[in-house]
Coordinates of C-alpha atoms and ligand atoms in Angstrom, one line a residue:
M1279 CA -7.9 -17.7 11.2
K1280 CA -6.3 -18.4 7.8
T1281 CA -5.2 -14.7 7.7
F1282 CA -3.7 -15.0 11.2
I1283 CA -1.8 -18.2 10.3
R1284 CA -0.5 -16.5 7.2
L1285 CA 0.6 -13.5 9.2
T1286 CA 2.4 -15.6 11.8
A1287 CA 4.2 -17.3 8.9
I1288 CA 5.7 -13.9 8.0
V1289 CA 7.1 -13.3 11.5
R1290 CA 8.2 -17.0 12.0
P1291 CA 11.8 -16.3 10.9
Y1292 CA 12.1 -14.0 14.0
F1293 CA 10.8 -16.8 16.4
W1294 CA 14.0 -16.9 18.5
W1295 CA 14.1 -13.1 18.8
M1296 CA 10.5 -13.1 19.9
A1297 CA 11.1 -16.0 22.3
L1298 CA 14.0 -14.0 23.8
A1299 CA 11.9 -10.9 24.2
A1300 CA 9.0 -12.8 25.8
L1301 CA 11.4 -14.5 28.2
I1302 CA 12.9 -11.1 29.2
G1303 CA 9.4 -9.7 29.5
F1304 CA 8.5 -12.6 31.8
A1305 CA 11.7 -12.0 33.9
T1306 CA 10.7 -8.2 34.1
T1307 CA 7.3 -9.0 35.4
G1308 CA 8.8 -11.7 37.7
S1309 CA 11.1 -9.1 39.1
G1310 CA 8.1 -6.8 39.8
I1311 CA 6.5 -9.7 41.7
G1312 CA 9.7 -10.4 43.5
L1313 CA 10.1 -6.7 44.5
L1314 CA 6.6 -6.6 46.0
M1315 CA 7.2 -10.0 47.7
T1316 CA 10.5 -8.9 49.3
S1317 CA 9.0 -5.5 50.3
A1318 CA 6.1 -7.3 51.9
Y1319 CA 8.6 -9.6 53.7
I1320 CA 10.6 -6.6 55.1
I1321 CA 7.4 -4.7 56.2
A1322 CA 5.8 -7.7 57.8
K1323 CA 9.0 -8.9 59.4
A1324 CA 9.9 -5.4 60.7
A1325 CA 6.6 -5.2 62.4
L1326 CA 7.7 -8.0 64.7
Q1327 CA 10.8 -5.8 65.6
P1328 CA 13.5 -8.5 64.9
P1329 CA 17.2 -7.7 65.0
M1330 CA 18.4 -5.8 61.9
A1331 CA 20.4 -8.8 60.6
A1332 CA 17.1 -10.7 60.2
L1333 CA 16.0 -8.2 57.6
Q1334 CA 19.2 -8.5 55.5
L1335 CA 17.8 -11.1 53.2
G1336 CA 14.8 -8.9 52.4
I1337 CA 16.9 -5.8 51.9
V1338 CA 19.2 -7.6 49.5
G1339 CA 16.1 -9.0 47.7
V1340 CA 14.5 -5.5 47.3
R1341 CA 17.8 -4.1 46.0
F1342 CA 18.2 -7.0 43.6
F1343 CA 14.6 -7.1 42.2
G1344 CA 14.5 -3.2 42.1
L1345 CA 17.6 -3.0 40.0
A1346 CA 16.8 -6.1 37.9
R1347 CA 13.3 -4.8 37.1
G1348 CA 14.7 -1.6 35.5
V1349 CA 17.6 -3.3 33.7
L1350 CA 15.3 -6.1 32.4
R1351 CA 12.6 -3.7 31.3
Y1352 CA 15.3 -1.8 29.3
A1353 CA 16.6 -5.1 27.8
E1354 CA 13.1 -6.2 27.0
R1355 CA 12.3 -2.9 25.2
L1356 CA 15.6 -3.2 23.3
V1357 CA 15.0 -6.7 22.1
S1358 CA 11.3 -6.3 21.4
H1359 CA 11.8 -3.1 19.4
N1360 CA 14.7 -4.6 17.5
T1361 CA 12.4 -7.5 16.7
T1362 CA 9.5 -5.2 15.7
F1363 CA 11.7 -3.1 13.4
R1364 CA 13.1 -6.2 11.7
I1365 CA 9.5 -7.5 11.2
L1366 CA 8.5 -4.0 9.9
A1367 CA 11.4 -3.9 7.4
K1368 CA 10.5 -7.4 6.2
L1369 CA 6.8 -6.5 5.9
R1370 CA 7.5 -3.4 3.8
L1371 CA 10.0 -5.1 1.5
W1372 CA 7.7 -8.1 1.1
F1373 CA 4.8 -5.8 0.3
Y1374 CA 6.7 -3.6 -2.2
D1375 CA 8.2 -6.7 -3.9
A1376 CA 4.7 -8.1 -4.4
L1377 CA 3.2 -4.8 -5.4
E1378 CA 5.6 -3.8 -8.1
P1379 CA 4.7 -6.5 -10.7
L1380 CA 1.0 -5.7 -10.2
A1381 CA 1.4 -2.2 -11.5
P1382 CA -0.3 -0.8 -13.4
A1383 CA -2.8 -3.4 -14.7
R1384 CA -3.9 -5.0 -11.4
L1385 CA -3.9 -1.8 -9.4
L1386 CA -6.4 0.0 -11.6
H1387 CA -9.4 -0.7 -9.4
F1388 CA -7.8 0.5 -6.2
R1389 CA -8.1 4.2 -5.4
S1390 CA -4.7 5.8 -4.6
G1391 CA -5.8 6.9 -1.1
D1392 CA -6.8 3.3 -0.4
L1393 CA -3.5 2.0 -1.6
L1394 CA -1.7 4.6 0.5
Q1395 CA -3.7 3.6 3.6
R1396 CA -2.8 -0.1 3.0
I1397 CA 0.9 0.7 2.5
V1398 CA 1.3 3.0 5.5
D1399 CA -1.4 2.2 8.1
D1400 CA -2.1 -1.5 7.6
I1401 CA 1.6 -2.3 7.6
Q1402 CA 2.0 -0.1 10.7
S1403 CA -0.8 -2.0 12.4
L1404 CA 0.9 -5.3 11.6
E1405 CA 4.1 -3.9 13.1
N1406 CA 2.3 -4.5 16.5
L1407 CA 1.6 -8.1 15.7
Y1408 CA 4.4 -9.3 17.9
T1409 CA 4.5 -6.7 20.8
R1410 CA 0.7 -6.3 21.2
V1411 CA -0.7 -9.6 20.1
L1412 CA 1.7 -12.5 20.4
A1413 CA 3.9 -11.4 23.4
P1414 CA 1.3 -10.5 26.1
P1415 CA -0.4 -13.9 26.3
V1416 CA 3.0 -15.7 26.5
T1417 CA 4.1 -13.5 29.5
A1418 CA 0.6 -13.9 31.1
I1419 CA 0.8 -17.7 30.8
L1420 CA 4.3 -17.8 32.3
V1421 CA 3.3 -15.6 35.2
A1422 CA 0.1 -17.7 35.9
L1423 CA 2.4 -20.8 36.0
L1424 CA 4.7 -19.0 38.5
M1425 CA 1.8 -18.1 40.7
W1426 CA 0.5 -21.7 40.5
V1427 CA 3.8 -23.0 41.8
L1428 CA 4.1 -20.2 44.5
A1429 CA 0.5 -20.6 45.9
G1430 CA 0.5 -24.3 45.4
T1431 CA 3.4 -24.8 47.9
Y1432 CA 1.0 -23.6 50.6
S1433 CA -2.4 -24.8 49.4
L1434 CA -3.7 -26.5 46.3
Q1435 CA -7.1 -24.8 47.0
A1436 CA -5.5 -21.4 47.0
A1437 CA -3.6 -22.2 43.8
L1438 CA -6.8 -23.3 42.1
L1439 CA -8.7 -20.2 43.2
I1440 CA -6.0 -17.9 41.8
L1441 CA -5.9 -19.9 38.6
C1442 CA -9.7 -19.2 38.3
F1443 CA -9.1 -15.5 38.7
H1444 CA -6.3 -15.6 36.2
L1445 CA -8.5 -17.4 33.7
L1446 CA -11.2 -14.9 34.2
A1447 CA -8.8 -12.0 33.6
G1448 CA -7.0 -13.8 30.8
I1449 CA -9.9 -15.2 28.9
G1450 CA -13.2 -14.0 30.3
V1451 CA -12.4 -10.2 30.2
P1452 CA -10.8 -10.3 26.7
L1453 CA -13.8 -12.3 25.4
L1454 CA -16.3 -9.9 27.0
T1455 CA -14.5 -6.8 25.7
M1456 CA -14.3 -8.5 22.3
L1457 CA -18.0 -9.0 22.2
L1458 CA -18.8 -5.5 23.4
G1459 CA -16.2 -3.9 21.1
R1460 CA -16.9 -6.1 18.0
G1461 CA -16.3 -4.2 14.8
L1462 CA -15.0 -1.1 16.6
S1463 CA -11.4 -1.4 15.5
V1464 CA -12.3 -2.3 12.0
G1465 CA -14.9 0.5 11.9
I1466 CA -12.3 3.0 13.1
M1467 CA -9.8 1.8 10.4
N1468 CA -12.5 2.0 7.7
R1469 CA -13.5 5.6 8.8
K1470 CA -9.8 6.5 8.6
T1471 CA -9.6 5.2 5.0
D1472 CA -12.7 7.2 4.1
Q1473 CA -11.1 10.3 5.6
Q1474 CA -7.9 9.8 3.7
L1475 CA -9.8 9.3 0.4
L1476 CA -11.9 12.4 1.0
A1477 CA -8.9 14.4 2.0
L1478 CA -7.0 13.4 -1.1
D1479 CA -10.0 14.2 -3.3
L1480 CA -10.2 17.6 -1.5
I1481 CA -6.6 18.4 -2.1
Q1482 CA -6.5 17.2 -5.7
G1483 CA -9.9 18.3 -6.8
I1484 CA -10.4 21.6 -4.8
G1485 CA -10.6 23.6 -8.1
E1486 CA -13.4 21.4 -9.5
L1487 CA -15.3 21.3 -6.2
Q1488 CA -15.2 25.1 -6.0
V1489 CA -16.2 25.6 -9.6
Y1490 CA -19.2 23.2 -9.3
G1491 CA -20.2 24.5 -5.9
R1492 CA -19.6 21.1 -4.2
L1493 CA -17.0 22.3 -1.7
A1494 CA -19.5 22.8 1.1
G1495 CA -21.0 19.3 0.5
H1496 CA -17.6 17.7 0.4
L1497 CA -16.6 19.4 3.7
E1498 CA -19.9 18.3 5.2
E1499 CA -19.2 14.7 4.1
M1500 CA -15.7 14.9 5.8
R1501 CA -17.3 16.2 9.0
S1502 CA -19.8 13.4 9.1
V1503 CA -17.0 10.8 8.6
E1504 CA -15.1 12.5 11.4
S1505 CA -18.1 12.4 13.7
A1506 CA -18.8 8.8 12.9
K1507 CA -15.1 8.0 13.7
L1508 CA -15.3 9.9 17.0
Q1509 CA -18.5 8.1 18.0
L1510 CA -16.7 4.7 17.4
Q1511 CA -13.6 6.0 19.3
R1512 CA -15.8 7.1 22.2
K1513 CA -17.4 3.6 22.4
N1514 CA -14.0 2.1 22.2
A1515 CA -12.8 4.2 25.1
I1516 CA -15.8 3.1 27.2
V1517 CA -15.0 -0.6 26.5
E1518 CA -11.4 0.0 27.3
G1519 CA -12.3 1.7 30.6
L1520 CA -14.6 -1.2 31.5
Q1521 CA -11.9 -3.7 30.7
E1522 CA -9.4 -2.0 33.0
S1523 CA -11.9 -1.8 35.8
L1524 CA -12.8 -5.5 35.4
T1525 CA -9.2 -6.6 35.6
G1526 CA -8.7 -4.4 38.7
L1527 CA -11.9 -5.9 40.2
L1528 CA -10.6 -9.4 39.6
M1529 CA -7.2 -8.5 41.1
N1530 CA -8.9 -7.3 44.3
G1531 CA -11.2 -10.4 44.3
A1532 CA -8.2 -12.6 44.0
V1533 CA -6.5 -10.9 46.9
L1534 CA -9.6 -11.3 49.1
T1535 CA -10.0 -14.9 48.1
I1536 CA -6.4 -15.8 48.8
L1537 CA -6.7 -14.2 52.2
W1538 CA -9.9 -16.2 52.8
A1539 CA -8.2 -19.4 51.7
L1540 CA -4.9 -18.9 53.6
I1541 CA -5.9 -17.2 56.9
P1542 CA -7.3 -20.6 58.3
I1543 CA -3.9 -22.2 57.4
V1544 CA -2.1 -19.4 59.2
S1545 CA -4.4 -20.0 62.3
T1546 CA -3.4 -23.6 62.3
G1547 CA 0.3 -22.6 62.4
A1548 CA 1.1 -24.4 59.1
M1549 CA 2.0 -21.1 57.5
N1550 CA 3.4 -18.0 59.1
G1551 CA 1.8 -14.5 58.8
I1552 CA 4.8 -13.1 56.9
S1553 CA 4.4 -15.7 54.2
L1554 CA 0.7 -14.7 54.0
A1555 CA 1.7 -11.0 53.4
V1556 CA 4.3 -12.0 50.8
I1557 CA 2.0 -14.3 48.8
T1558 CA -0.9 -11.8 49.0
L1559 CA 1.2 -9.0 47.4
A1560 CA 2.5 -11.5 44.8
V1561 CA -1.0 -12.3 43.8
M1562 CA -1.7 -8.5 43.4
A1563 CA 1.4 -8.0 41.2
S1564 CA 0.6 -11.1 39.1
F1565 CA -2.3 -9.3 37.4
E1566 CA 0.0 -6.7 35.7
P1567 CA 0.6 -8.9 32.6
F1568 CA -3.2 -9.5 32.2
I1569 CA -4.0 -5.8 31.7
P1570 CA -2.9 -5.8 28.0
L1571 CA -4.7 -9.0 27.1
P1572 CA -8.1 -7.4 26.1
A1573 CA -6.2 -4.9 24.0
A1574 CA -4.3 -7.9 22.4
V1575 CA -7.7 -9.3 21.3
K1576 CA -8.6 -6.0 19.8
H1577 CA -5.3 -5.7 18.0
L1578 CA -5.7 -9.2 16.7
E1579 CA -9.0 -8.1 15.1
A1580 CA -7.4 -5.0 13.6
D1581 CA -4.3 -7.0 12.4
R1582 CA -6.5 -9.7 10.8
H1583 CA -8.4 -6.9 9.0
A1584 CA -5.1 -5.2 7.9
G1585 CA -3.7 -8.6 6.8
K1586 CA -6.8 -9.4 4.8
R1587 CA -6.5 -6.1 3.0
L1588 CA -2.8 -6.6 2.3
F1589 CA -3.3 -10.2 1.1
E1590 CA -6.1 -9.0 -1.2
I1591 CA -3.5 -7.0 -3.1
L1592 CA -0.8 -9.6 -2.8
D1593 CA -2.9 -12.5 -3.9
A1594 CA -3.7 -10.8 -7.2
K1595 CA -1.8 -12.5 -10.0
P1596 CA 0.5 -10.1 -11.9
E1597 CA -0.9 -9.5 -15.4
T1598 CA 2.6 -10.1 -16.9
S1599 CA 5.5 -12.1 -15.6
S1600 CA 9.1 -12.3 -16.5
P1601 CA 10.3 -15.4 -18.4
A1602 CA 12.3 -17.8 -16.4
A1603 CA 15.2 -17.6 -18.9
P1604 CA 14.9 -14.3 -20.8
V1605 CA 16.3 -14.1 -24.3
P1606 CA 19.1 -11.5 -24.7
F1607 CA 17.9 -8.2 -26.0
P1608 CA 18.2 -8.4 -29.9
A1609 CA 20.7 -6.1 -31.6
N1610 CA 18.2 -5.6 -34.5
R1611 CA 15.6 -3.0 -33.3
A1612 CA 13.0 -3.5 -36.0
I1613 CA 9.5 -3.8 -34.6
K1614 CA 6.9 -6.1 -35.9
I1615 CA 3.3 -6.2 -34.7
E1616 CA 1.3 -9.3 -35.9
K1617 CA -2.4 -9.9 -35.5
L1618 CA -2.4 -8.1 -32.2
S1619 CA -5.7 -8.2 -30.4
F1620 CA -6.6 -7.1 -26.9
T1621 CA -9.7 -6.8 -24.8
Y1622 CA -9.7 -5.1 -21.4
P1623 CA -11.0 -7.3 -18.6
G1624 CA -14.7 -6.8 -18.2
S1625 CA -15.0 -5.1 -21.6
L1626 CA -17.2 -6.6 -24.3
T1627 CA -15.5 -4.9 -27.2
K1628 CA -11.9 -5.4 -28.4
A1629 CA -9.7 -2.4 -27.8
L1630 CA -7.4 -3.8 -30.6
D1631 CA -8.5 -6.1 -33.3
S1632 CA -5.9 -8.0 -35.4
I1633 CA -3.4 -5.2 -35.8
C1634 CA -0.5 -5.8 -38.2
F1635 CA 2.3 -3.4 -39.0
S1636 CA 6.1 -3.1 -38.8
V1637 CA 8.6 -0.4 -38.2
P1638 CA 12.1 -1.0 -39.7
A1639 CA 15.0 -0.1 -37.4
G1640 CA 15.6 3.6 -37.4
Q1641 CA 12.3 4.6 -38.9
H1642 CA 9.8 7.1 -37.5
I1643 CA 6.2 6.2 -37.7
A1644 CA 3.0 7.7 -36.4
I1645 CA -0.2 6.0 -35.2
V1646 CA -3.1 8.3 -35.6
G1647 CA -6.8 8.1 -35.0
P1648 CA -9.7 9.5 -33.0
S1649 CA -9.8 9.3 -29.2
G1650 CA -10.6 5.7 -28.0
A1651 CA -9.2 4.2 -31.2
G1652 CA -6.8 2.0 -29.2
K1653 CA -3.6 4.0 -29.7
S1654 CA -2.5 4.0 -26.1
T1655 CA -3.4 0.4 -25.7
I1656 CA -0.6 -0.4 -28.2
T1657 CA 1.9 1.4 -25.8
S1658 CA 0.6 -0.5 -22.8
L1659 CA 1.1 -3.8 -24.6
F1660 CA 4.5 -2.7 -25.8
M1661 CA 5.7 -1.8 -22.3
R1662 CA 4.2 -5.2 -21.1
F1663 CA 1.8 -3.6 -18.7
W1664 CA -0.7 -6.0 -20.2
N1665 CA -0.5 -9.2 -22.1
S1666 CA -2.1 -9.3 -25.6
S1667 CA -5.1 -11.5 -26.0
E1668 CA -3.9 -12.8 -29.4
G1669 CA -1.0 -12.1 -31.7
G1670 CA 2.1 -10.3 -30.4
I1671 CA 4.8 -7.7 -30.7
S1672 CA 8.4 -8.6 -31.6
I1673 CA 11.7 -6.7 -31.7
G1674 CA 14.2 -8.1 -34.1
D1675 CA 12.1 -11.2 -34.5
V1676 CA 12.0 -11.9 -30.8
D1677 CA 8.6 -11.9 -29.1
I1678 CA 8.7 -9.3 -26.3
S1679 CA 7.2 -11.8 -23.9
L1680 CA 10.5 -13.7 -24.1
L1681 CA 12.5 -10.6 -23.0
D1682 CA 13.2 -9.5 -19.5
P1683 CA 10.5 -6.8 -19.0
E1684 CA 13.0 -4.5 -17.1
E1685 CA 15.5 -4.7 -20.0
L1686 CA 12.7 -4.1 -22.5
R1687 CA 11.6 -0.9 -20.6
R1688 CA 15.3 0.2 -20.4
N1689 CA 15.5 0.1 -24.1
I1690 CA 12.4 2.1 -24.7
S1691 CA 12.0 5.8 -23.8
L1692 CA 8.4 6.6 -23.2
V1693 CA 7.0 10.1 -23.1
S1694 CA 3.3 10.4 -22.4
Q1695 CA 0.8 13.3 -22.3
R1696 CA 1.5 14.0 -18.7
T1697 CA 5.0 13.6 -17.6
Y1698 CA 5.2 12.6 -13.9
L1699 CA 7.6 14.7 -12.0
F1700 CA 8.6 14.0 -8.4
A1701 CA 8.4 16.7 -5.8
E1702 CA 12.2 16.9 -5.9
T1703 CA 15.0 18.9 -7.5
I1704 CA 15.6 19.0 -11.3
R1705 CA 18.7 16.9 -10.7
E1706 CA 16.7 14.1 -8.9
N1707 CA 14.1 14.1 -11.6
L1708 CA 16.7 13.7 -14.3
L1709 CA 18.8 11.1 -12.5
L1710 CA 15.7 8.8 -12.7
A1711 CA 16.7 8.2 -16.3
K1712 CA 20.4 7.7 -15.6
P1713 CA 21.3 7.4 -11.9
D1714 CA 25.0 7.7 -12.5
A1715 CA 24.9 10.8 -14.8
T1716 CA 27.5 13.5 -14.1
D1717 CA 26.5 17.1 -13.7
E1718 CA 28.0 17.7 -17.1
E1719 CA 25.8 15.1 -18.7
L1720 CA 22.7 16.5 -17.0
R1721 CA 23.5 20.0 -18.3
K1722 CA 24.1 18.7 -21.8
A1723 CA 20.8 16.9 -21.7
L1724 CA 19.0 20.0 -20.5
S1725 CA 20.6 22.0 -23.2
Q1726 CA 19.6 19.5 -25.9
A1727 CA 16.0 19.5 -24.5
G1728 CA 15.9 23.3 -24.9
L1729 CA 16.2 24.0 -21.2
I1730 CA 19.7 25.6 -21.1
N1731 CA 18.4 28.2 -18.6
F1732 CA 17.8 25.3 -16.1
A1733 CA 21.4 24.1 -16.3
S1734 CA 22.4 26.4 -13.5
K1735 CA 19.4 25.4 -11.4
L1736 CA 20.0 21.7 -11.0
D1737 CA 19.2 21.8 -7.3
E1738 CA 16.1 23.9 -7.5
W1739 CA 13.0 22.3 -6.1
I1740 CA 10.3 22.1 -8.8
G1741 CA 7.2 21.8 -6.5
Q1742 CA 4.6 19.1 -6.1
H1743 CA 4.2 17.3 -9.4
G1744 CA 6.5 19.9 -10.9
M1745 CA 3.9 22.7 -10.3
K1746 CA 6.6 25.4 -10.5
L1747 CA 7.2 24.5 -14.2
S1748 CA 5.1 25.3 -17.2
G1749 CA 3.6 22.5 -19.3
G1750 CA 6.2 22.9 -22.0
E1751 CA 9.0 22.9 -19.5
R1752 CA 7.7 19.6 -17.9
Q1753 CA 7.6 18.0 -21.4
R1754 CA 11.1 19.2 -22.0
I1755 CA 12.3 17.6 -18.7
A1756 CA 10.9 14.4 -20.2
I1757 CA 12.9 15.0 -23.4
A1758 CA 16.0 15.5 -21.2
R1759 CA 15.3 12.2 -19.6
I1760 CA 15.2 10.6 -23.1
V1761 CA 18.5 12.1 -23.9
L1762 CA 20.0 10.7 -20.7
Q1763 CA 18.4 7.3 -21.1
N1764 CA 19.7 7.1 -24.7
A1765 CA 17.4 4.1 -25.5
P1766 CA 17.3 2.9 -29.1
M1767 CA 13.5 3.1 -29.3
I1768 CA 11.2 6.0 -28.4
I1769 CA 7.5 6.0 -28.0
L1770 CA 5.7 9.4 -27.8
D1771 CA 2.2 8.9 -26.6
E1772 CA 0.4 12.2 -27.2
A1773 CA 3.5 13.8 -25.8
T1774 CA 2.7 17.3 -27.1
A1775 CA -1.1 17.2 -26.7
N1776 CA -1.3 19.5 -23.8
L1777 CA 1.0 22.2 -25.3
D1778 CA 0.0 25.4 -27.1
G1779 CA 0.8 25.6 -30.8
I1780 CA 4.1 27.4 -30.6
T1781 CA 5.5 25.3 -27.7
E1782 CA 4.3 22.2 -29.4
K1783 CA 6.2 23.1 -32.6
E1784 CA 9.4 23.8 -30.6
V1785 CA 9.1 20.6 -28.6
T1786 CA 8.4 18.5 -31.7
D1787 CA 11.4 20.0 -33.5
T1788 CA 13.6 19.1 -30.5
L1789 CA 12.2 15.6 -30.4
S1790 CA 12.9 15.1 -34.1
S1791 CA 16.5 16.2 -33.7
I1792 CA 17.3 13.9 -30.7
S1793 CA 15.5 10.9 -32.2
R1794 CA 17.5 10.8 -35.4
G1795 CA 18.7 7.3 -36.1
K1796 CA 16.4 5.8 -33.5
T1797 CA 13.2 3.8 -34.0
M1798 CA 10.3 6.0 -33.0
I1799 CA 6.6 5.5 -32.7
T1800 CA 4.5 8.7 -32.3
I1801 CA 1.0 8.3 -31.1
T1802 CA -1.2 11.3 -31.7
H1803 CA -4.7 12.4 -32.6
R1804 CA -3.4 15.8 -33.8
L1805 CA -2.1 15.8 -37.4
K1806 CA 0.8 18.1 -37.4
A1807 CA 4.0 18.0 -39.6
M1808 CA 2.9 14.5 -40.7
D1809 CA 5.1 14.5 -43.8
Q1810 CA 8.1 13.8 -41.5
Y1811 CA 7.0 10.2 -40.8
D1812 CA 8.1 7.2 -42.9
N1813 CA 4.7 5.6 -42.4
I1814 CA 1.4 6.5 -40.8
I1815 CA -1.0 3.9 -39.3
V1816 CA -4.6 5.1 -39.2
L1817 CA -6.5 3.4 -36.4
D1818 CA -10.2 3.5 -35.7
K1819 CA -12.2 1.4 -33.2
G1820 CA -9.3 -0.9 -32.7
K1821 CA -8.7 -1.7 -36.4
I1822 CA -6.2 -0.3 -38.9
V1823 CA -8.2 1.4 -41.5
A1824 CA -5.4 2.8 -43.6
Q1825 CA -1.6 3.1 -43.7
G1826 CA 1.0 4.9 -45.8
V1827 CA 2.8 8.2 -46.1
H1828 CA 1.1 11.5 -45.6
E1829 CA 0.8 12.3 -49.3
N1830 CA -0.8 9.0 -50.2
L1831 CA -3.2 9.1 -47.3
M1832 CA -4.3 12.6 -48.4
N1833 CA -4.9 11.4 -51.9
R1834 CA -7.5 9.0 -50.7
E1835 CA -10.9 9.7 -49.2
G1836 CA -11.1 8.3 -45.7
L1837 CA -10.7 8.9 -42.0
Y1838 CA -7.2 10.4 -42.3
H1839 CA -8.3 12.8 -45.0
R1840 CA -11.3 13.8 -43.0
M1841 CA -9.3 14.3 -39.7
W1842 CA -6.8 16.4 -41.6
E1843 CA -9.5 18.6 -43.2
L1844 CA -11.3 19.0 -39.9
Q1845 CA -8.1 20.0 -38.1
H1846 CA -6.7 22.3 -40.8
A1847 CA -9.9 23.9 -42.0
T1848 CA -9.6 27.7 -42.1
P1849 CA -12.5 29.3 -40.3
A1850 CA -14.9 30.8 -42.9
V1851 CA -14.8 34.1 -41.3
L1852 CA -11.1 34.4 -42.1
T1853 CA -11.4 33.5 -45.7
E1854 CA -14.2 35.9 -46.4
V1855 CA -12.9 38.9 -48.3
P1856 CA -14.5 42.1 -47.0
E1857 CA -16.1 44.1 -49.7
Ligands
ADP3141 P1 -6.7 6.0 -27.5 O1 -5.4 6.0 -26.9 O2 -6.8 5.8 -28.9 O3 -7.5 7.2 -27.1 P2 -7.1 3.8 -25.7 O4 -6.1 2.8 -26.2 O5 -6.8 4.6 -24.5 O6 -7.5 4.8 -26.9 O7 -8.5 3.0 -25.5 C1 -9.1 2.1 -26.4 C2 -10.4 1.6 -25.8 O8 -10.1 0.8 -24.6 C3 -11.3 2.7 -25.4 O9 -12.6 2.2 -25.7 C4 -11.2 2.8 -23.9 O10 -12.4 3.1 -23.3 C5 -10.8 1.3 -23.5 N1 -9.9 1.3 -22.3 C6 -8.8 2.0 -22.2 N2 -8.2 1.7 -21.0 C7 -9.0 0.8 -20.4 C8 -9.0 0.1 -19.1 N3 -8.0 0.3 -18.2 N4 -10.0 -0.7 -18.8 C9 -11.1 -0.9 -19.7 N5 -11.1 -0.2 -20.9 C10 -10.1 0.6 -21.2

């Protein structure tokens, strides 16, 4: 119920639009009833062979209601779709607005297929909240009231009997179908989520599944989810069929009952036969708005489930938040890290433990250490994806938590191990860094990044995740983005780790030349060309174990020296001199 109330709060701004659509919906059904009533009037009256003029009223009525029904149906569709699309747009914006601050920290425990399902299908399901859940009962209630008045003018007993049938069709049948179909909608939705997750795993991991001989098992799992979904859909179809038959049965029951109640009145002469025919057909037509009610109950269940899943994400508190009055970005770009500690939620060990170091403006430093030492955690804290547990990071003596996070990220160019490229053209992928860049600027950036041959292919599609490019080319696109962004600080997080030796050297050289004069932090576990750095921080198990320039670190026994020796040892076989 709480979820439903929260959902209705979202659509509340559209109350008047919804009320208008419901009113036109009622007028449409009313015209349908009027059409049948006037038709019955003409047929019954004509059977008595009156003069043509006596049928005029009926003929005008048929024309009026016939035309009105079509026009009103069109107007109702127009208004209700307009309302639905407004609600949908609001829902999507509302969801994206709430989702963005949660990334990436709070979204880590959601699988991407699951998130996709929530963004697409759950919101799509809520789109029907008005048309399929809220509007049908309103129309049904108004029609029941109309019939109460119509039948009540002839007999209170008849009006009461019709009300009973309407209550059975409006409450009894939906309740019965809800009981019989309990869990079916949610079950179908869950199976669809499973299918999406399995399909994503299949597409993204087909290579691994093939190599480890798991493809057949995975396909079997997909088949079993599909058959479980089909089974639920079959049950659902049976319940739907039953519901339609029951509503039809009640309609016929109401017709028979009204005849039973009114024929004695006709016999007494208090009511004429034509009125009996008219009211009987009106009763028949009045059941039309009751047909969608059981489906409304089912949609309500699905919407509550979808709403719960969306609120689950939206209720998560963002890990980091923007300060109410951010401090202007400092002109001094010196970085200072003081007693920085961080523990990931649920982890018992500190990923970073009282780290202290500083980077004077314009200097290039490296943070090195074995895998799991905590190097990337520093980047995440720097980009404000997470908040530090203790201590902090400051730029020009201003703590980064006082800065606007968006401005902070605009001032830092980050290149990670795997550059994310969108399935777009080269141009679109570059404009991400500078949306208003001219073609000339794009070409210059590509040329500086060592991709001069791409300058003439700005509109070439680069494939899903940039599949049509080599690893080196993808990283060079990231470098071109740095050139365009022209931020004063650069963080390279294992930016060349995936490249072969020769490409790595070329990319590193390009990076050194474009980062001249900028403050740069290079995070790496591979010790290459280390003498170019002004300072090297050696990190192990979240702690700084040494720092200094390459030469000094090499003169000491320790982790850095060992890592260097290990990575630069010449295989014995090569040093052996053949006799
Ligand atoms: P490095 O970049 O030096 O390889 P990381 O900074 O990625 O190391 O990780 C430091 C430690 O934090 C590791 O023990 C790692 O398992 C842990 N860790 C990293 N990311 C998460 C996360 N999202 N949740 C929990 N623990 C994490």
